[in-house]
CSV table of C-alpha atoms and ligand atoms in Angstrom, one decimal:
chain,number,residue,atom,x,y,z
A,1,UNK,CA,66.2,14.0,8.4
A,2,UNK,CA,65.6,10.6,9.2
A,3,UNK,CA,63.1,9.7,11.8
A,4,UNK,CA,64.3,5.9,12.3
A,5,UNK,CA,68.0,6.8,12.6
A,6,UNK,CA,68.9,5.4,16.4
A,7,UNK,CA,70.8,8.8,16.5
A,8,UNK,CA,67.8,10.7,16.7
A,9,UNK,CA,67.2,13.1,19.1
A,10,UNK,CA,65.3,11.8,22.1
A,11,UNK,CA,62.9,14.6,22.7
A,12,UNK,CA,62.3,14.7,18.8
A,13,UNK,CA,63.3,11.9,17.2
A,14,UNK,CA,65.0,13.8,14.8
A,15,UNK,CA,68.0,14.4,13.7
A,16,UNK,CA,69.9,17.1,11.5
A,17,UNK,CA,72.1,15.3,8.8
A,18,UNK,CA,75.0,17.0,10.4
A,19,UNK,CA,74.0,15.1,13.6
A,20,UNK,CA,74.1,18.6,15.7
A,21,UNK,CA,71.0,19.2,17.9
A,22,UNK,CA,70.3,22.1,20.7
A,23,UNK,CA,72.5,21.5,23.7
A,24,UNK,CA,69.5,21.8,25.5
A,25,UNK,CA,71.7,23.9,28.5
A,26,UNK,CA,68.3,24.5,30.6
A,27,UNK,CA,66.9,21.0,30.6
A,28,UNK,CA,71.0,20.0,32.8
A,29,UNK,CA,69.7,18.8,36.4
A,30,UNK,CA,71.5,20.5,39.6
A,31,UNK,CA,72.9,16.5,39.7
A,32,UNK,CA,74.0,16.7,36.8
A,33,UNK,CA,75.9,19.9,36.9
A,34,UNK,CA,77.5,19.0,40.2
A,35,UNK,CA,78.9,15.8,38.5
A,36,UNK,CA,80.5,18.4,36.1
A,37,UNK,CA,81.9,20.2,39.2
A,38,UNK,CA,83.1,17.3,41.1
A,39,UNK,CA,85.0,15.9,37.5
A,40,UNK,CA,86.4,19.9,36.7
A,41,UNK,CA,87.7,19.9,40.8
A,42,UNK,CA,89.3,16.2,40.7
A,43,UNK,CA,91.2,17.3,37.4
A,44,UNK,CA,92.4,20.6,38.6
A,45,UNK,CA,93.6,19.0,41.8
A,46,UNK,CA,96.2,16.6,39.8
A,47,UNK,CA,97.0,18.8,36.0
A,48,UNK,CA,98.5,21.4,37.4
A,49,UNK,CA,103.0,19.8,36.4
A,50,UNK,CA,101.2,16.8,34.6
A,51,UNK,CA,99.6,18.8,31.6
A,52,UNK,CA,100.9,20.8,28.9
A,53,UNK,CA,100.7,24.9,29.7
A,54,UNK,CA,98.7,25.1,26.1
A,55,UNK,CA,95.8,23.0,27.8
A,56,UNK,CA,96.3,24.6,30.8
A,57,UNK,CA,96.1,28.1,29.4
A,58,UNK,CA,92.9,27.0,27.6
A,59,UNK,CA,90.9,26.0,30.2
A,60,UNK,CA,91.4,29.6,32.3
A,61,UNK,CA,91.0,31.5,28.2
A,62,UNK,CA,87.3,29.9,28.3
A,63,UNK,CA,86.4,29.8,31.7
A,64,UNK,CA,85.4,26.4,32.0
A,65,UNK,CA,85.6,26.0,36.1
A,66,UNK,CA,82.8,28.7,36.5
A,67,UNK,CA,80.6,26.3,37.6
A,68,UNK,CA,78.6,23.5,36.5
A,69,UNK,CA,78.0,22.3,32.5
A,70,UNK,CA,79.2,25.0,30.3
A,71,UNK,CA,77.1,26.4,28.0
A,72,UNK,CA,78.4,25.8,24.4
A,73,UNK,CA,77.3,29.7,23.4
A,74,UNK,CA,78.9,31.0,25.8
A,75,UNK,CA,82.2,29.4,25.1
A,76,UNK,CA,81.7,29.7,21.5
A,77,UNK,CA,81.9,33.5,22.3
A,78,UNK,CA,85.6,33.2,23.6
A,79,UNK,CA,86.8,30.4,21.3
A,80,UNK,CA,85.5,31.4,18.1
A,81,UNK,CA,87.9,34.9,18.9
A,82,UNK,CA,90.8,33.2,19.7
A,83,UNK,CA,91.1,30.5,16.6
A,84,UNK,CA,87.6,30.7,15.2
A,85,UNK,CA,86.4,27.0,16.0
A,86,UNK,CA,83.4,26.4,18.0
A,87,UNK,CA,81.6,23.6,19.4
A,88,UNK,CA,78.4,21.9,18.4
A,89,UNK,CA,76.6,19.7,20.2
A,90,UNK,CA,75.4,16.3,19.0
A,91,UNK,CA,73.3,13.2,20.8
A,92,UNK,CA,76.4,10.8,20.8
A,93,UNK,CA,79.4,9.9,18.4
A,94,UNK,CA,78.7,10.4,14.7
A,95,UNK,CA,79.6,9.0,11.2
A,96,UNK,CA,83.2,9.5,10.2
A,97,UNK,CA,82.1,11.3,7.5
A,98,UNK,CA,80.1,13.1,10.0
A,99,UNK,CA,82.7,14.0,11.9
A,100,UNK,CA,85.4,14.9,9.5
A,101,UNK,CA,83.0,17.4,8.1
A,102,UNK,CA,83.0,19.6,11.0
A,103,UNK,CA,86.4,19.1,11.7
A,104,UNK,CA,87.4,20.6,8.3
A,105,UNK,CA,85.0,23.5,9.4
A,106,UNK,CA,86.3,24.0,12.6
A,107,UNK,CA,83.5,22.6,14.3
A,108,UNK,CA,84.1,20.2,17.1
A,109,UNK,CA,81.1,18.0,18.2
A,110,UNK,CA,80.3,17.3,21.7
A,111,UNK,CA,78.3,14.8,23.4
A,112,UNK,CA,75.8,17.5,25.6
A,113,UNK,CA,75.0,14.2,28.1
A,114,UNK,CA,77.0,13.7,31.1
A,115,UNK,CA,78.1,10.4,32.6
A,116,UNK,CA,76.4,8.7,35.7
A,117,UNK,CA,78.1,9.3,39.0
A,118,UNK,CA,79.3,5.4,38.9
A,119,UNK,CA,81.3,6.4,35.9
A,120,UNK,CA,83.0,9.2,37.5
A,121,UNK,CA,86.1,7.0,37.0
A,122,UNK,CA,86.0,5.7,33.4
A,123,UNK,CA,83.4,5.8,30.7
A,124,UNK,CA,84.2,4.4,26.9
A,125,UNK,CA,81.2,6.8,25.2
A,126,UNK,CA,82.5,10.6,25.3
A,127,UNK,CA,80.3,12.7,27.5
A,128,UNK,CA,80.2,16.2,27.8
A,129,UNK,CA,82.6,16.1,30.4
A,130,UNK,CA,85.6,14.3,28.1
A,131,UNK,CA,84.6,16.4,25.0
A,132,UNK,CA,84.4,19.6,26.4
A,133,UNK,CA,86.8,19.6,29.3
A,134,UNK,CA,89.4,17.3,27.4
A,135,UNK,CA,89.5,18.2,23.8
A,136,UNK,CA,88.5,22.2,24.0
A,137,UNK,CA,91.1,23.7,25.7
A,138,UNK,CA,93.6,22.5,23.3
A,139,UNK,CA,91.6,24.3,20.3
A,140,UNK,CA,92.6,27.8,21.3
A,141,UNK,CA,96.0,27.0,20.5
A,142,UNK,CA,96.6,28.5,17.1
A,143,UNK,CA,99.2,25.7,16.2
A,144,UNK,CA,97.0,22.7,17.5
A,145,UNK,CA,93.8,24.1,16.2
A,146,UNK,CA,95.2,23.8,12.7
A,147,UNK,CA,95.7,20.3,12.9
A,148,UNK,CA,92.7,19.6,14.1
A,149,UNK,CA,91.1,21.2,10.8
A,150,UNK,CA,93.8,19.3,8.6
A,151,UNK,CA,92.8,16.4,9.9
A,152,UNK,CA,89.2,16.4,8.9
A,153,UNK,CA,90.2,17.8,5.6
A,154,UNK,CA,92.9,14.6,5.4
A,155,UNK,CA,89.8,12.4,6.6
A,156,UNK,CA,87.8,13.5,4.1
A,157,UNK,CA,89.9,12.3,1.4
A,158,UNK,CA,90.8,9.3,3.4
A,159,UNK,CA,87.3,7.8,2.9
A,160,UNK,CA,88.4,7.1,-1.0
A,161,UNK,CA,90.8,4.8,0.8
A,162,UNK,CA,89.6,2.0,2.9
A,163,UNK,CA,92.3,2.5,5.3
A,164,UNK,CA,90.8,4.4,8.3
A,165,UNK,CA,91.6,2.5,10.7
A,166,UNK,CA,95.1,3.9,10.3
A,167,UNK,CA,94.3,7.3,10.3
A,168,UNK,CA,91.8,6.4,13.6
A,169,UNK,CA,95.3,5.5,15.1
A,170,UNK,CA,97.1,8.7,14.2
A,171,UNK,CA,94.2,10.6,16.0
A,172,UNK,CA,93.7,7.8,19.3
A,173,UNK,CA,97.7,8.8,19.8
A,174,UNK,CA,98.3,12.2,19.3
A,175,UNK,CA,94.2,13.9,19.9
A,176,UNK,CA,93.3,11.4,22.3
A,177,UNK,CA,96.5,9.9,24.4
A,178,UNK,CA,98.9,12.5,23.0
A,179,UNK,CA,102.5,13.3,25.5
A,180,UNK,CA,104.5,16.3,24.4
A,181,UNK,CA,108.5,16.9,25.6
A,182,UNK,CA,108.3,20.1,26.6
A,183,UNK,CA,111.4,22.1,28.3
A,184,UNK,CA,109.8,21.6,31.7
A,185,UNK,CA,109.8,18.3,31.1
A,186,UNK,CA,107.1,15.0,29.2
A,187,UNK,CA,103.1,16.6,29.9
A,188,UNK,CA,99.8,15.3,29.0
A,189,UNK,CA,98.1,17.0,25.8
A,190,UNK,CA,95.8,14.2,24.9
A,191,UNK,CA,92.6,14.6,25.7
A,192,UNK,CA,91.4,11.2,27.0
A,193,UNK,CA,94.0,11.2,29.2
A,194,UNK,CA,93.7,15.1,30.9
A,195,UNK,CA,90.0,14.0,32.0
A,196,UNK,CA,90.8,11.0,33.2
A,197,UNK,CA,92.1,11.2,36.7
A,198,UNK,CA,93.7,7.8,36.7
A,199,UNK,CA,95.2,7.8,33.4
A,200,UNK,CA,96.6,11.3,33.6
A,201,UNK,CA,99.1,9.7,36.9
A,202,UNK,CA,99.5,6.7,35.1
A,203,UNK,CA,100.8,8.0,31.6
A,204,UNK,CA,103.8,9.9,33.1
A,205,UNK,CA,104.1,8.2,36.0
A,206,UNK,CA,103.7,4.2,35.5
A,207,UNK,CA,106.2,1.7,34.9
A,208,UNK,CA,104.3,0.0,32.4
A,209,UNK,CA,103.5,1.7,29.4
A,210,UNK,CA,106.2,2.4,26.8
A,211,UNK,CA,106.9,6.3,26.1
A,212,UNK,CA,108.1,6.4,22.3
A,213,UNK,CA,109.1,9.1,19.9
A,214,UNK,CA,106.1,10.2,17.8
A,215,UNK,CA,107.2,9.0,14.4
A,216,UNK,CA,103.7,9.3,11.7
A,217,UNK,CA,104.3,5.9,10.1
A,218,UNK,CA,105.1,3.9,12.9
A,219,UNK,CA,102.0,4.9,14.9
A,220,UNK,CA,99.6,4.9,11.7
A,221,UNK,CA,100.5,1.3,11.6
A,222,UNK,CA,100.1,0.4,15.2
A,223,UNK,CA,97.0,-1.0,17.0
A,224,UNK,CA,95.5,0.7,20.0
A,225,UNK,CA,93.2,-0.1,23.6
A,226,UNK,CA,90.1,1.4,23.1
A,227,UNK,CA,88.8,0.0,27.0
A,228,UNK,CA,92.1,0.6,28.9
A,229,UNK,CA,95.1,2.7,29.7
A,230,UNK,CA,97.2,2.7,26.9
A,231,UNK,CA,100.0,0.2,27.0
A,232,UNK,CA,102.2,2.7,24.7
A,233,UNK,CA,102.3,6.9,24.4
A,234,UNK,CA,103.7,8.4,21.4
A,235,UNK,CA,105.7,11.8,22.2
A,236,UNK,CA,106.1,14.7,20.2
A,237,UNK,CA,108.5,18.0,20.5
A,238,UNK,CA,106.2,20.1,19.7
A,239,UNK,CA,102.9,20.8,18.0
A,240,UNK,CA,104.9,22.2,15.2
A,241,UNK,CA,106.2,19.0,15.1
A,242,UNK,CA,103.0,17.2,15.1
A,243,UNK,CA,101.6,19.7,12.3
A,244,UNK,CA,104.4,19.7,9.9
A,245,UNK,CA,104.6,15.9,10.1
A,246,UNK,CA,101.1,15.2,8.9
A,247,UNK,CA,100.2,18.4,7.0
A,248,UNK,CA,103.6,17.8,4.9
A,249,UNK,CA,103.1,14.3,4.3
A,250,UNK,CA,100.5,13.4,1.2
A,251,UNK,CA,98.7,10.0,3.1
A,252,UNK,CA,97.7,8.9,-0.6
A,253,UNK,CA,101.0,6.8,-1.2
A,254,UNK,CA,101.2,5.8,2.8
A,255,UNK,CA,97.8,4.2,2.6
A,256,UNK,CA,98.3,2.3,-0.7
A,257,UNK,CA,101.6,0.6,1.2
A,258,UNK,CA,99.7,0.3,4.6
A,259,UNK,CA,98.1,-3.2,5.3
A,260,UNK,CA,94.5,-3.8,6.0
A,261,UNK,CA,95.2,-4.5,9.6
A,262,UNK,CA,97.7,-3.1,12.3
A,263,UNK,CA,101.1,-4.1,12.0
A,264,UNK,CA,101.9,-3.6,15.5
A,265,UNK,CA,100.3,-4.7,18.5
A,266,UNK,CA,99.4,-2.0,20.8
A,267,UNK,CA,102.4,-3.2,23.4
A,268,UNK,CA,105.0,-3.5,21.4
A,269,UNK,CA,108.7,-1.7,20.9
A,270,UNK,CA,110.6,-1.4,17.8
A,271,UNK,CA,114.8,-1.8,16.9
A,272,UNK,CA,113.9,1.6,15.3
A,273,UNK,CA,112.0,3.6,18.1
A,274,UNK,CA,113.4,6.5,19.8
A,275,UNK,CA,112.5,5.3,23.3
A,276,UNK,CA,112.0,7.4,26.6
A,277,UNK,CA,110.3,4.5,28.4
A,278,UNK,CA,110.3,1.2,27.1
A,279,UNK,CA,107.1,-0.3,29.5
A,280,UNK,CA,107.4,-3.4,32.1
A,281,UNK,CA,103.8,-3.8,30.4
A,282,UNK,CA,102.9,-5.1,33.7
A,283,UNK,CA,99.5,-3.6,34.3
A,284,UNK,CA,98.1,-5.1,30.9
A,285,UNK,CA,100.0,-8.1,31.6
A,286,UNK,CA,97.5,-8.8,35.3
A,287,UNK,CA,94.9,-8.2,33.5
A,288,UNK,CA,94.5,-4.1,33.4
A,289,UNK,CA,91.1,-2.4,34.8
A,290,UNK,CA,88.9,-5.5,34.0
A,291,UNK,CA,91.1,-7.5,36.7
A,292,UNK,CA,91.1,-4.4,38.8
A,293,UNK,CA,94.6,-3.8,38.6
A,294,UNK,CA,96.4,-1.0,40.2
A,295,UNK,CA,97.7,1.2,37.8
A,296,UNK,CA,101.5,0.8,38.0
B,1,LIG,N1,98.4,15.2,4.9
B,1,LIG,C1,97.3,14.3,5.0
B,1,LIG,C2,96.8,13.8,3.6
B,1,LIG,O1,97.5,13.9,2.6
B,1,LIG,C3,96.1,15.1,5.7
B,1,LIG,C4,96.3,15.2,7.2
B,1,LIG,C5,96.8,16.4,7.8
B,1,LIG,C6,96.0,14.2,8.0
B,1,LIG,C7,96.9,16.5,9.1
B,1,LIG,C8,96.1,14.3,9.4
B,1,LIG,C9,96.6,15.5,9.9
B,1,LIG,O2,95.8,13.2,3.5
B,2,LIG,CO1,87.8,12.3,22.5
């Protein structure tokens, strides 16, 4: 515990040293659990052909449109049965260290505030509503869920590195803006796109962003927006894809040949990418949400 630590727990000021406190379900205003409502109704409105059926399945295995801010309990219930993760709630983002901890334990930490109502939009700090909505669904699939554990275990062992801003890229584009091929055709698995209304049109939809082939090397060495819509989206088969590409692969040589800083800016495209989309690149070229450009 330590008191001064700007992480601390408002109503204690105090926090655990694995960052979790209470979710503090009870003290959720009426507001505050309509926002939920309104963000879970928006999203539902537009997923249905634009997200993957494993998220989809997800959210109706753990009842997360029942109505206002679920309680972490009473998913924990359901989701601890189906692939034995749960979440845990915790005052904002924490440590890496921090966070690949609980990954390797199948723990996934959630922010337990929600965002103003002039954020419904876009917010840059995970809320409640991004952690739980986007990024739980996906953990009751068996395959996904075991990535998600191998890669805290593999960032574990990355901090003897110095090179984790290349495995911060692996998870921004597979965890966070992730697109799978699927037989039905590309879908949204990533979770900062599924709870984001504008981002989940624009990633399958929009002319500008490249679509690329997920390929572990290429995207490990390739910088990312952290304050817009993507400019590219890395694809993948399948989640057995995904897994056996990172699980199979030992990082240790990768990161002694990777360079300090991104190879690859964010926008571009390769001689040796598989495309499915090379981008016109025309939204980040106006100027993107900062310029209040329409997402094209
Ligand atoms: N195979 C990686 C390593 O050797 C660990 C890892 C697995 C990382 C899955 C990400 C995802 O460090
Ligand atoms: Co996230």
């Amino acid at each position: 515990m330590d008191p001064t630590n700007i992480y601390a727990d408002p109503r204690t000021k105090q926090v655990a040293d694995d960052f979790t406190i209470d979710q503090n379900w009870q003290d959720y205003t009426a507001e505050q659990h309509e926002t939920w409502d309104i963000l879970y109704k928006r999203q539902l409105e537009c997923l249905p052909g634009l997200a993957c059926d494993e998220f989809m399945n997800g959210l109706n295995a753990l009842d997360l449109g029942a109505g206002g801010i679920p309680d972490f309990d009473k998913i924990n219930v359901k989701l601890k049965k189906l692939t034995g993760w749960t979440v845990v709630a915790v005052p904002c983002l924490v440590p890496d260290d921090v966070f690949f901890e609980h990954l390797a334990n199948r723990r996934f930490p959630a922010g337990n505030f929600i965002r103003k109502r002039e954020q419904l939009e876009y917010i840059q700090e995970p809320d409640v509503f991004h952690d739980v909505f986007g990024h739980v669904p996906m953990l009751t699939d068996p395959v996904f869920a075991d990535y998600m554990e191998a890669y805290g275990k593999g960032g574990m062992r990355s901090l003897g590195f110095d090179r984790l801003k290349a495995l911060a890229s692996l998870y921004w584009y597979t965890v966070e803006f992730g697109l799978i091929n699927t037989s039905k055709g590309m879908r949204i698995y990533g979770a900062g796109i599924v709870s984001s209304r504008s981002e989940s049109v624009f990633s399958l939809k929009a002319r500008s962003p490249n679509r690329i082939h997920f390929d572990l090397e290429r995207l490990m060495r390739s910088d990312y927006k952290i304050d817009d819509f993507q400019a590219t989206y890395f694809v993948i088969s399948s989640f057995e894809e995904l897994f056996r590409a990172t699980v199979d692969t030992d990082f240790g040589p990768l990161y002694e040949r990777l360079n300090p800083c991104f190879d690859y800016t964010a926008t571009g495209v390769l001689e040796s990418d598989r495309v499915y989309n090379r981008g016109t690149q025309e939204y980040g070229r106006a100027g993107g949400r900062k310029r209040g450009v329409k997402p094209v």
